[in-house]
Short mmCIF file of C-alpha atoms and ligand atoms in Angstrom, two decimals:
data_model
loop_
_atom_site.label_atom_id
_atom_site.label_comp_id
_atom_site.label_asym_id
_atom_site.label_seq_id
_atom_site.Cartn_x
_atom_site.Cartn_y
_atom_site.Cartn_z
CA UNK A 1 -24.51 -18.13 17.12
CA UNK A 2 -22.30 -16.47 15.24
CA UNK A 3 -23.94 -13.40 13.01
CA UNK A 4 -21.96 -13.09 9.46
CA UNK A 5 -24.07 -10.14 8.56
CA UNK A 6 -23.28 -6.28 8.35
CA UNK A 7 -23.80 -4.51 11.33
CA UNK A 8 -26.97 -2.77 11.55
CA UNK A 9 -25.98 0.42 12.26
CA UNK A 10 -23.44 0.32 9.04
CA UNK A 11 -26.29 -0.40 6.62
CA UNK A 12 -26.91 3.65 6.07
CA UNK A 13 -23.13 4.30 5.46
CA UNK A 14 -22.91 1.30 3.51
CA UNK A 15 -25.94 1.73 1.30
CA UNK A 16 -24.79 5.38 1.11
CA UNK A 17 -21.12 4.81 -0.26
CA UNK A 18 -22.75 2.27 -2.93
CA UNK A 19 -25.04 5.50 -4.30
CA UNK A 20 -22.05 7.58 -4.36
CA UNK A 21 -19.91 4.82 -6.08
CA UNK A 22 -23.11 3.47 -8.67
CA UNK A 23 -24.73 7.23 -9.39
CA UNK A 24 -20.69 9.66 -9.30
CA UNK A 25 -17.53 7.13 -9.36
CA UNK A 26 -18.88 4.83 -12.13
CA UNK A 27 -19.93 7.32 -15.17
CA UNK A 28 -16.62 8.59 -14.35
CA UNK A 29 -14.34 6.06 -14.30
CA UNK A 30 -13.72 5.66 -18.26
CA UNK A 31 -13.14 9.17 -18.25
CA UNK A 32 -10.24 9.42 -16.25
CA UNK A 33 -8.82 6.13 -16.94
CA UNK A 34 -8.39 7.76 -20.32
CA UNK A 35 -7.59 10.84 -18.76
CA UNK A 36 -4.80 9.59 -16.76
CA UNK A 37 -2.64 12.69 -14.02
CA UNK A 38 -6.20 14.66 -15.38
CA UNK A 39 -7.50 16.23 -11.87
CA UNK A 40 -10.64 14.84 -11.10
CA UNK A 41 -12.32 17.66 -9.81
CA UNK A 42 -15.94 15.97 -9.27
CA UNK A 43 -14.19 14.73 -6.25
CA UNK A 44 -14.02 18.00 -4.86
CA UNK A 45 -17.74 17.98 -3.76
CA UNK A 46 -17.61 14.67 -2.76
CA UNK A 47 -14.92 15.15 -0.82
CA UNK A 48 -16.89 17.80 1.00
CA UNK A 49 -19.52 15.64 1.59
CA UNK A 50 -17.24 13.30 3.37
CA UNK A 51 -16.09 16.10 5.39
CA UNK A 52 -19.81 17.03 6.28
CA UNK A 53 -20.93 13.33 6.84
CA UNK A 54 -17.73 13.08 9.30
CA UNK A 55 -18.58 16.14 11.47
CA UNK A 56 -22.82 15.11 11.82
CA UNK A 57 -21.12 11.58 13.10
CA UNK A 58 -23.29 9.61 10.33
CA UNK A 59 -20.09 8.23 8.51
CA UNK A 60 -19.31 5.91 11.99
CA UNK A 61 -15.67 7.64 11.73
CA UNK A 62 -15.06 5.87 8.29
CA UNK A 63 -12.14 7.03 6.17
CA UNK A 64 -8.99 7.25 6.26
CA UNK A 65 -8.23 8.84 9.55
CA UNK A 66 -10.83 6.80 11.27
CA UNK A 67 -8.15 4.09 12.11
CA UNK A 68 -6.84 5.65 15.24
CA UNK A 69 -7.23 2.85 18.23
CA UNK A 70 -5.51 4.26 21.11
CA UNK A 71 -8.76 6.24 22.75
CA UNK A 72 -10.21 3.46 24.95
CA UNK A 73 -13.41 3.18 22.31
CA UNK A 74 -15.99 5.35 22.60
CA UNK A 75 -17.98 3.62 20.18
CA UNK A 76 -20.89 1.56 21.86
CA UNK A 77 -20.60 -1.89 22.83
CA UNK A 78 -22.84 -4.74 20.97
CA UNK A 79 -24.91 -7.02 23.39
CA UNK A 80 -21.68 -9.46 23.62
CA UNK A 81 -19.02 -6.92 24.68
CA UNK A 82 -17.37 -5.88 21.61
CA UNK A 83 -17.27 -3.13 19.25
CA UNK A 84 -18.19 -2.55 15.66
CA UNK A 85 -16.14 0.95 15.68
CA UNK A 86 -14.37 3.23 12.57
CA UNK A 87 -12.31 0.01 11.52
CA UNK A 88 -14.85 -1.68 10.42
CA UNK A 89 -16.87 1.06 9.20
CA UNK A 90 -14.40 2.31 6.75
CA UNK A 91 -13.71 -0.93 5.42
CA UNK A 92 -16.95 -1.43 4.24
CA UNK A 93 -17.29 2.03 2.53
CA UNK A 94 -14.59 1.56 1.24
CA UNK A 95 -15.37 -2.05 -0.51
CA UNK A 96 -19.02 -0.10 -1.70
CA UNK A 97 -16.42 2.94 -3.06
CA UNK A 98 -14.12 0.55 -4.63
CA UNK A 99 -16.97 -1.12 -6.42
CA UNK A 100 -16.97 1.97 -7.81
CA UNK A 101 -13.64 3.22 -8.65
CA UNK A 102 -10.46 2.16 -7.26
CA UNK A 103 -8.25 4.93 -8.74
CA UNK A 104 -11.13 7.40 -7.51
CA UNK A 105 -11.13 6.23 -4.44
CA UNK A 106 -7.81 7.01 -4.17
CA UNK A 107 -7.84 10.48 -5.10
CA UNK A 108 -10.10 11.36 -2.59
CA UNK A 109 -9.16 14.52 -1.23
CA UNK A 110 -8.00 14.59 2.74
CA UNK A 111 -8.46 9.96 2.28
CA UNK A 112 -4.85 9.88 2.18
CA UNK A 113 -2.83 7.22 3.25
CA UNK A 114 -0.58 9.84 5.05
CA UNK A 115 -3.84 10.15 6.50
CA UNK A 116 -4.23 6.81 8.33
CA UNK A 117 -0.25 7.26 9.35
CA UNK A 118 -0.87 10.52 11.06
CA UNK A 119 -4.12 9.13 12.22
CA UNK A 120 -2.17 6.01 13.95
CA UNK A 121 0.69 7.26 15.33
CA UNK A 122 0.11 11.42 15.96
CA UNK A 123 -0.32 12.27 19.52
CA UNK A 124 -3.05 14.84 20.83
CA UNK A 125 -1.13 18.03 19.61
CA UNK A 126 -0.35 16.30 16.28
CA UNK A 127 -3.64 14.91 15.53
CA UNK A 128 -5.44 18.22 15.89
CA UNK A 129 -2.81 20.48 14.09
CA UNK A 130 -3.17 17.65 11.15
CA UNK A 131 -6.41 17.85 10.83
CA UNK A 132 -8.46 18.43 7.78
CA UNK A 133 -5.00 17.68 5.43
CA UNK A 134 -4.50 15.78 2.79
CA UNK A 135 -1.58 13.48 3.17
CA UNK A 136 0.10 11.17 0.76
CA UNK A 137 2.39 8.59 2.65
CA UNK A 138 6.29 8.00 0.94
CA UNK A 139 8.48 4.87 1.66
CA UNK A 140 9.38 3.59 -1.46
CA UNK A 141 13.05 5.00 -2.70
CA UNK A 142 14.75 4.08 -5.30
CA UNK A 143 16.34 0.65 -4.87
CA UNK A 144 14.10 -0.03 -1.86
CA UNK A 145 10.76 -1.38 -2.03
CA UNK A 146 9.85 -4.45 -0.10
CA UNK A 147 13.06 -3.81 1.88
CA UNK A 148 11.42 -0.96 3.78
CA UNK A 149 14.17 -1.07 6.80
CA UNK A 150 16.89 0.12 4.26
CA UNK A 151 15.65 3.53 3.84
CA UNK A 152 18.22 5.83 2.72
CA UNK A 153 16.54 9.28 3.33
CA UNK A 154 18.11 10.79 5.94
CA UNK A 155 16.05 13.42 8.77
CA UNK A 156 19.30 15.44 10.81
CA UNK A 157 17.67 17.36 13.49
CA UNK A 158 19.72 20.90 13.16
CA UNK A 159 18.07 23.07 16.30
CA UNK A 160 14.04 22.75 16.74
CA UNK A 161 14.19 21.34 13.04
CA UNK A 162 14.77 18.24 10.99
CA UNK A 163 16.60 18.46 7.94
CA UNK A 164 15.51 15.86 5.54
CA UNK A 165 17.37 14.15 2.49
CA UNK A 166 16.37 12.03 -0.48
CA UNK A 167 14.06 10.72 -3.40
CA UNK A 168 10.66 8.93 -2.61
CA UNK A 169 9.01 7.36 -5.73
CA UNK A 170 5.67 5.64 -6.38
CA UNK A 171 3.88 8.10 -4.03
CA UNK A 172 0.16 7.87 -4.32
CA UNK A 173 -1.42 11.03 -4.28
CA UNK A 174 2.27 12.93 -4.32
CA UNK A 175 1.58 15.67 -6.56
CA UNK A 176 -2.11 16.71 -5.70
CA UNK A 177 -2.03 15.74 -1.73
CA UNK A 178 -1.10 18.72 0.88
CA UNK A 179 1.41 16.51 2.96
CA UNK A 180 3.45 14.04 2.49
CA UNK A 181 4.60 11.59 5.71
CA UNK A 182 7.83 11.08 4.59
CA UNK A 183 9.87 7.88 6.05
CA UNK A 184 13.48 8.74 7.04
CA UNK A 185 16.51 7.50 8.74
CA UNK A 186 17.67 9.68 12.16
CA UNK A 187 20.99 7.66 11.76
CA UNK A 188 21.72 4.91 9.38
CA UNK A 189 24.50 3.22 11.47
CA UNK A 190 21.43 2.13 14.30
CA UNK A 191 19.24 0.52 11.29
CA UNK A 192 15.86 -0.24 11.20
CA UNK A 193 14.84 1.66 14.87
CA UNK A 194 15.96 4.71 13.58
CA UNK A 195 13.38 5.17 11.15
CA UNK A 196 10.79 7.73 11.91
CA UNK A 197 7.77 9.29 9.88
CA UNK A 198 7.89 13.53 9.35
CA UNK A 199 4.99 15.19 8.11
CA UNK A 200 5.82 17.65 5.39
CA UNK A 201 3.22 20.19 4.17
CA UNK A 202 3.89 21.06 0.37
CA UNK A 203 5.69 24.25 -0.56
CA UNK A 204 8.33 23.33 2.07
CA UNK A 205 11.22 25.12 0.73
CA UNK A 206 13.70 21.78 -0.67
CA UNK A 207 10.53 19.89 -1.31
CA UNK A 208 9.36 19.63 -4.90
CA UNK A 209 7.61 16.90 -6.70
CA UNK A 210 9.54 15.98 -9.82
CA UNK A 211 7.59 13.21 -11.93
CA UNK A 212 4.79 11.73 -12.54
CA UNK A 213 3.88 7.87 -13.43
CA UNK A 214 2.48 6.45 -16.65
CA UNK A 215 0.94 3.32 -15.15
CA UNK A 216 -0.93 0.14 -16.05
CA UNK A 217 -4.40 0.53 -13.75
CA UNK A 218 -5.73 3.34 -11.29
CA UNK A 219 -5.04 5.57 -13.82
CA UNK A 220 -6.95 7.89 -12.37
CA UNK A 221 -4.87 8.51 -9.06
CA UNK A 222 -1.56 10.49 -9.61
CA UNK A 223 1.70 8.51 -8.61
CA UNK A 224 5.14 10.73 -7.75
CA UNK A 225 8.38 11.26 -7.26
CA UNK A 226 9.68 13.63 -4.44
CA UNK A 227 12.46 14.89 -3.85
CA UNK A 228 13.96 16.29 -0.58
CA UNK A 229 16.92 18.47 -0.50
CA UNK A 230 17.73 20.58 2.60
CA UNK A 231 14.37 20.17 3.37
CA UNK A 232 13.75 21.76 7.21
CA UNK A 233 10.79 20.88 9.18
CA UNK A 234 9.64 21.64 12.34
CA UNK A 235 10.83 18.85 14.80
CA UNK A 236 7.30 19.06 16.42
CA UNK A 237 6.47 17.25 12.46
CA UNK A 238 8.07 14.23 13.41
CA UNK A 239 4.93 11.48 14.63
CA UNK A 240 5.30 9.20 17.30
CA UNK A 241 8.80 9.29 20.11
CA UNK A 242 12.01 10.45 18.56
CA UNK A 243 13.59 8.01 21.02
CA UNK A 244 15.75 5.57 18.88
CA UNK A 245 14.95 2.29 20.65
CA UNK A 246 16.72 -0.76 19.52
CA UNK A 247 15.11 -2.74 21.40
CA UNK A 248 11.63 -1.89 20.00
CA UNK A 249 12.79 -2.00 16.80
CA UNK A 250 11.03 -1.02 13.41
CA UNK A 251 7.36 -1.60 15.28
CA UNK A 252 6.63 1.95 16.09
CA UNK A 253 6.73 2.60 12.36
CA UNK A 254 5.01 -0.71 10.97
CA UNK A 255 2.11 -0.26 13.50
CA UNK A 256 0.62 1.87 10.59
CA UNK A 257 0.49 -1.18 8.47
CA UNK A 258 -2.03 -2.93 10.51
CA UNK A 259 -4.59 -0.10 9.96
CA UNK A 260 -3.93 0.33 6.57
CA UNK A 261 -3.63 -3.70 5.33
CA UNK A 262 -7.36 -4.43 6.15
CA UNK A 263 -8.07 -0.76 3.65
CA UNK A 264 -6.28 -1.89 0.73
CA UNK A 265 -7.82 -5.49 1.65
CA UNK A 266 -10.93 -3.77 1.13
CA UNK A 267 -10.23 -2.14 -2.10
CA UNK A 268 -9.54 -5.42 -3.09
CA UNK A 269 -13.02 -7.01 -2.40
CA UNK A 270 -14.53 -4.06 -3.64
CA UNK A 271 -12.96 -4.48 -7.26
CA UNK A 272 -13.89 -8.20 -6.81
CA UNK A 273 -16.83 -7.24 -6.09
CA UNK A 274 -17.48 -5.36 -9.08
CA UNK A 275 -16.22 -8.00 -11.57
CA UNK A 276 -18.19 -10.73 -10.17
CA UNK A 277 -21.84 -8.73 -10.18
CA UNK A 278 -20.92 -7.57 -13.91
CA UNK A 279 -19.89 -10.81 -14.94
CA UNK A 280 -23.21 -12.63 -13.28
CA UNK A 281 -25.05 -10.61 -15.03
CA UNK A 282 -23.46 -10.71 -18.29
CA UNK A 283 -23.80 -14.39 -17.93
CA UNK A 284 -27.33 -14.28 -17.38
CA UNK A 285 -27.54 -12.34 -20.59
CA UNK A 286 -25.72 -14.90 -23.09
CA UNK A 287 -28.22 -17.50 -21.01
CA UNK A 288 -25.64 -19.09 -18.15
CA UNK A 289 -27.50 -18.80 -14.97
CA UNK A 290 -25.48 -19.23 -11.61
CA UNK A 291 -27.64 -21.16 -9.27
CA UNK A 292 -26.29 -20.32 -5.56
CA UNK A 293 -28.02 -23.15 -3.91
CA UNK A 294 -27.26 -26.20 -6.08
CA UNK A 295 -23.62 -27.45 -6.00
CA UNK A 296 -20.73 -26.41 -8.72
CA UNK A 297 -20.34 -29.85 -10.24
CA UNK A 298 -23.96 -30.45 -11.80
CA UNK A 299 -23.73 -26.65 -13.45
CA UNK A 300 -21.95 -25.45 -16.30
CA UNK A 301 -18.46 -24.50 -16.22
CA UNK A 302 -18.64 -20.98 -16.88
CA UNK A 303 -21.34 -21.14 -13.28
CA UNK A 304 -18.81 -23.68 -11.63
CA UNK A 305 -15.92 -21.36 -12.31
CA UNK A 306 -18.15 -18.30 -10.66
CA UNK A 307 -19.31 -19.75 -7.87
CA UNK A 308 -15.46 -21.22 -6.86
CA UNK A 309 -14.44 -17.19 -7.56
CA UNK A 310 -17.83 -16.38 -4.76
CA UNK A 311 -16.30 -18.38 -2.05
CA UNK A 312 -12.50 -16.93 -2.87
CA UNK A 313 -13.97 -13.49 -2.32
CA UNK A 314 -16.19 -14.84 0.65
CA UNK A 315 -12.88 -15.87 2.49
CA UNK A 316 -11.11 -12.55 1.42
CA UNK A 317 -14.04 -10.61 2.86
CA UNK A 318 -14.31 -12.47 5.51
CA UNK A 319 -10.44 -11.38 6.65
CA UNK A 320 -10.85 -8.01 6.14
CA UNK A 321 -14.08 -7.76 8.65
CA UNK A 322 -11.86 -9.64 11.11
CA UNK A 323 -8.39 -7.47 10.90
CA UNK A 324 -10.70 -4.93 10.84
CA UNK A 325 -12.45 -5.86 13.48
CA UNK A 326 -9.90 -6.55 15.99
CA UNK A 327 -8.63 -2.98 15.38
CA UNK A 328 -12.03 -1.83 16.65
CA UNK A 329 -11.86 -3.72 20.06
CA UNK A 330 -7.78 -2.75 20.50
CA UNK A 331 -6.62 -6.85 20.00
CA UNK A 332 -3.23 -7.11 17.98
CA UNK A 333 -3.90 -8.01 14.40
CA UNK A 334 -0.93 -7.57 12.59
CA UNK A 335 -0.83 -11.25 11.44
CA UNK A 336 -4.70 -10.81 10.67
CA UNK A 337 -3.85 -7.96 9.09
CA UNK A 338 -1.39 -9.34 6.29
CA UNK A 339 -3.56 -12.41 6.09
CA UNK A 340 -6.25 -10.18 4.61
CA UNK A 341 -4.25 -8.31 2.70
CA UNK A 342 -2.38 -11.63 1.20
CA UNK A 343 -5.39 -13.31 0.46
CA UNK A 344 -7.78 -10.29 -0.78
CA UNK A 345 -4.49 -9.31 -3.17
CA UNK A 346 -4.22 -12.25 -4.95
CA UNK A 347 -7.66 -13.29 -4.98
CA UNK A 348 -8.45 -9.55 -6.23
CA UNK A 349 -6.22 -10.05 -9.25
CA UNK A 350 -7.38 -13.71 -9.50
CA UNK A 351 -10.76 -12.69 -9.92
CA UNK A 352 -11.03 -9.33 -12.29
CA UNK A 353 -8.50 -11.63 -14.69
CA UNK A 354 -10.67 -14.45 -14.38
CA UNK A 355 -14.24 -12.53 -15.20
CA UNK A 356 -12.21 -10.55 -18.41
CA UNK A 357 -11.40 -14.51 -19.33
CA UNK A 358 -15.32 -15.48 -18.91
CA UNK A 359 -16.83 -12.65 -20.81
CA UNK A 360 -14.29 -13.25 -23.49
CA UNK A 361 -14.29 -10.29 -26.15
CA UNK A 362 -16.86 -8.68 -23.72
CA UNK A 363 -14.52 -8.45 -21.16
CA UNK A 364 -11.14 -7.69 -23.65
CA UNK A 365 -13.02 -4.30 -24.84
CA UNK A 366 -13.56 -1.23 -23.12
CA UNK A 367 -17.14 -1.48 -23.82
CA UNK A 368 -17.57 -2.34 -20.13
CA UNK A 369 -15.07 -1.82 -17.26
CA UNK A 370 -14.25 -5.60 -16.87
CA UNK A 371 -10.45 -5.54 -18.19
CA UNK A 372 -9.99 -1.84 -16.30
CA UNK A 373 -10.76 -3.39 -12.92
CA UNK A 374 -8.21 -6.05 -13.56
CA UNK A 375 -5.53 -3.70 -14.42
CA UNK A 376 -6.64 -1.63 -11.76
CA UNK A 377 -6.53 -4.73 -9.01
CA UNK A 378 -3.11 -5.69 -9.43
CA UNK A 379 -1.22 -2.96 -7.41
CA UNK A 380 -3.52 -3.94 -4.86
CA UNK A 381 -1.45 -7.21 -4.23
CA UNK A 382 1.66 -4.90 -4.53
CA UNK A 383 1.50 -1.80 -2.38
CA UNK A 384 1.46 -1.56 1.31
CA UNK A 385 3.09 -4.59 1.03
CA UNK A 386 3.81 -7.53 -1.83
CA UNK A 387 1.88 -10.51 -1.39
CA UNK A 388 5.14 -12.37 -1.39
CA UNK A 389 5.79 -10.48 1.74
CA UNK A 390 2.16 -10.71 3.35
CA UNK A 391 3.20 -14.43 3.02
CA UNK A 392 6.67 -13.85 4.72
CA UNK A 393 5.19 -12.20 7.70
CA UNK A 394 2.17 -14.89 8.19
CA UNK A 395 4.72 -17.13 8.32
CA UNK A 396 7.59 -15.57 10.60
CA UNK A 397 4.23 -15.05 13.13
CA UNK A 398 2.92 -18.22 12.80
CA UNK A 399 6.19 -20.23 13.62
CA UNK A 400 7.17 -17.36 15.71
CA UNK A 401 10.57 -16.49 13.92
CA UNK A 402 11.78 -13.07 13.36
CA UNK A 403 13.10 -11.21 10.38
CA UNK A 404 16.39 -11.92 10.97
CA UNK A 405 15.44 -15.95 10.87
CA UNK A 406 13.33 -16.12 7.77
CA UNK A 407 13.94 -13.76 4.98
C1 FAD B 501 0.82 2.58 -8.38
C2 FAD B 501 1.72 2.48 -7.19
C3 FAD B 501 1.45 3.23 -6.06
C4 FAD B 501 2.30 3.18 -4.96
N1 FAD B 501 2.04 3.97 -3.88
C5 FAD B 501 2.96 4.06 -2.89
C6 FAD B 501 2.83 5.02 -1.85
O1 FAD B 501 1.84 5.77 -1.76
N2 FAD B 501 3.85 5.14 -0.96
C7 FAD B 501 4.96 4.34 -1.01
O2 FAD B 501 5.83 4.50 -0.17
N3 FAD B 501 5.09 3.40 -1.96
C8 FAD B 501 4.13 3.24 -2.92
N4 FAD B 501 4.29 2.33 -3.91
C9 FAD B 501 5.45 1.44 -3.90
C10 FAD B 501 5.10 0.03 -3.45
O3 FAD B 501 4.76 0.01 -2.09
C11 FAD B 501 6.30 -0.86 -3.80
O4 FAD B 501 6.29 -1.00 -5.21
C12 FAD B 501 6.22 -2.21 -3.13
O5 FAD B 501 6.48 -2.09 -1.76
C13 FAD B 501 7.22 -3.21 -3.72
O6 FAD B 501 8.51 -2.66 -3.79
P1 FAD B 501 9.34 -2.75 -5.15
O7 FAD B 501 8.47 -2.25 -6.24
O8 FAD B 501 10.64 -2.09 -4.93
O9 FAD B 501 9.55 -4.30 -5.42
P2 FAD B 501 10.66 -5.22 -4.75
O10 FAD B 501 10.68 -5.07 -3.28
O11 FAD B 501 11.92 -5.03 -5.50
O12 FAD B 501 10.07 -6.66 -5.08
C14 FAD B 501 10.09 -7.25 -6.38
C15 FAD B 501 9.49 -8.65 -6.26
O13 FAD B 501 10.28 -9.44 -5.34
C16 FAD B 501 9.47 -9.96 -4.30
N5 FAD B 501 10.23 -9.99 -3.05
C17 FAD B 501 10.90 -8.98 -2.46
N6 FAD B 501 11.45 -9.39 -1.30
C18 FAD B 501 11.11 -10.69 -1.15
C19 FAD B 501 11.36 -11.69 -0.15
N7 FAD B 501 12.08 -11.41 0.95
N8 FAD B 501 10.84 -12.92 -0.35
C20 FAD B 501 10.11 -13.21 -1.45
N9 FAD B 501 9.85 -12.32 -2.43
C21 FAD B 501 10.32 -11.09 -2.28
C22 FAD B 501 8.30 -8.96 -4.21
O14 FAD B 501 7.18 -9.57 -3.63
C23 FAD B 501 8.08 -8.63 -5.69
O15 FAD B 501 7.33 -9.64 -6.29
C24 FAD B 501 3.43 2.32 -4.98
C25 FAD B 501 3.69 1.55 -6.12
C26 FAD B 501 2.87 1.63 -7.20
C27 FAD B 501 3.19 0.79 -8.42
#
């Protein structure tokens, strides 16, 4: 039979992350939406807690280093074989946090995404000399986005260091993080294999954050651009092999991605999530009940249209607990992966618009937090990956084509 509920052992974690989101994100969400590159230092203690929850073992492993899958699982087996490990456990905190606050959420101190890069690819050394930071992760340059393989920052190793070269924008968490894991090219001429991730602790000498963005949601998490000039870092900084191998291509680097994918899935829900309680309930007040057992067609449309928004966040959530999942018991998931991500994107956006549309005025006004969430949604469907190109790669793995035959 198969069992579509939580995991037993999550419901603690889970019910905890929805106080913390209900009783501290929430009454603080206006404020820093308004209050946008404003530190928000209530996440300081929570943070801590985090840290304290992590080191007692009750968080599961949950967060944004929890995504490591390389240790043979140590978590315990269910009665069928299989494990319900950190994967799984940090994407549903992290749904219960982002029913809270997205932009929160990502602020969280040492919940980087640098975090889940160092996480997945750092070996034994790395892993413990990286602990406890709090790393933002930069890609994006200007003039390339989506087209991660055309990195122009350059990493020349010079001696036992790396000098590194080059601009990063749109870096989440980039001016209050610790460390950034910076994506650079060894050698330009060899393309996408060359590309390697450096971890740079802040107040490297040539490091220095230059801007920050005025944005249209998540307000509350800072967005920057770094740049690198002369910037020397220990070689030991550089994660994973500095082998160039053409053969394995960019994989080494986009391994990351199937971690992360199934997180920002989860954000997605989470936001969803959100909308579609306030919105129910909203309903109920102006006298539209949504009955869950009767079908669409025999009930208003304003019910109709929530109940077909349910089962579009059903299938999202649904994704993420499998990418996630398979993470936990070491299968590949990358297609899984970008399947969640596509469809908990667009669905994300899809539904925050859609409740602002059903609550009318209600949901126009900043009297509730209806039309923040669906600002906040849409980078959800942009970073870590465009939903255009979550698409592109479900497709080059289902009819098993590479990047080279379908662009
Ligand atoms: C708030 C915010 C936070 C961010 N945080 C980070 C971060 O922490 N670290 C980081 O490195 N980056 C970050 N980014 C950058 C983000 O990952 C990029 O914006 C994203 O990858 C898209 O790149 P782009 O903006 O250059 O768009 P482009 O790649 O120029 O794409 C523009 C449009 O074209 C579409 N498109 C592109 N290629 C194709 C194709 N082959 N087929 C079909 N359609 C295509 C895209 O889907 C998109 O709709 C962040 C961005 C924002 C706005």
């Amino acid at each position: 039979m198969i069992n579509l509920d939580d995991p037993k052992k999550f419901k603690p974690l889970v019910g905890q992350a929805h106080q913390v989101a209900m009783n501290m994100l929430r009454p603080i969400s206006r404020k820093y939406d308004h209050g946008e590159h404003e530190y928000p230092q209530e996440l300081d203690m929570l943070a801590a807690m985090v840290d304290g929850l992590s080191e007692s073992g009750a968080s599961g492993g949950a967060g944004a280093s929890g995504v490591r899958r390389d240790e043979g699982g140590t978590e315990e087996k269910t009665p069928t074989g299989t494990r319900n490990g950190a994967n799984l456990a940090s994407v549903l905190s992290i749904l219960e946090m982002c029913w809270g606050d997205v932009g929160l959420l990502l602020s969280m101190p040492r919940q980087g995404l640098g975090n889940s890069a160092i996480a997945s690819v750092a070996d034994a050394e790395q892993s413990e000399r990286f602990a406890g930071v709090w790393a933002g992760m930069a890609i994006t340059e200007p003039g390339v986005g989506s087209d991660s393989a055309n990195i122009k920052t350059t990493a020349r190793l010079d001696g036992d260091e790396y000098v590194l070269n080059g601009e990063k924008i749109y870096v989440t968490a980039g001016g209050r993080a610790d460390h950034i894991v910076v994506w650079a090219s060894l050698d330009r001429d060899l393309g996408r294999a060359a590309i390697k991730s450096f971890v740079v602790p802040k107040g490297t000498p040539g490091m220095r954050v230059d801007r920050l963005e005025h944005k249209l949601g998540i307000r509350a998490s800072d967005t920057a651009t770094i740049i690198f000039e002369d910037c020397r870092v220990p070689a030991a900084n550089l994660l994973g092999s500095p082998e160039v191998d053409t053969k394995q291509g960019f994989a080494g680097a986009m391994a990351t991605f199937d971690n992360t994918r199934p997180l920002v899935a989860a954000m997605a829900v989470g936001c969803a999530r959100a909308s579609l309680d306030l919105t129910r309930d909203l309903l109920a007040k102006a006298g539209v009940e949504v009955d869950y057992d009767r079908p669409a067609v025999v009930q208003s449309a304003a019910a109709a249209k929530l109940l077909q928004m349910e089962s579009d966040w059903e299938g999202a959530y649904l994704l993420m607990l499998q990418a996630a999942w398979m993470a936990d018991n070491r299968q590949p998931n990358s297609l899984e992966a970008s399947m969640a991500k596509a469809k908990a994107g667009r669905v994300g956006s899809d539904i925050t618009l859609s409740c602002v549309e059903l609550a009318g005025s209600v949901g126009y006004g900043e009297a509730e937090l209806l039309e923040k969430w669906a600002r906040d949604s849409k980078i959800l469907d942009i970073f870590e990956g465009t939903q255009q190109i979550q698409q592109l790669i479900v497709a080059r793995r289902v009819l098993g084509l590479s990047s080279g035959e379908l662009k």
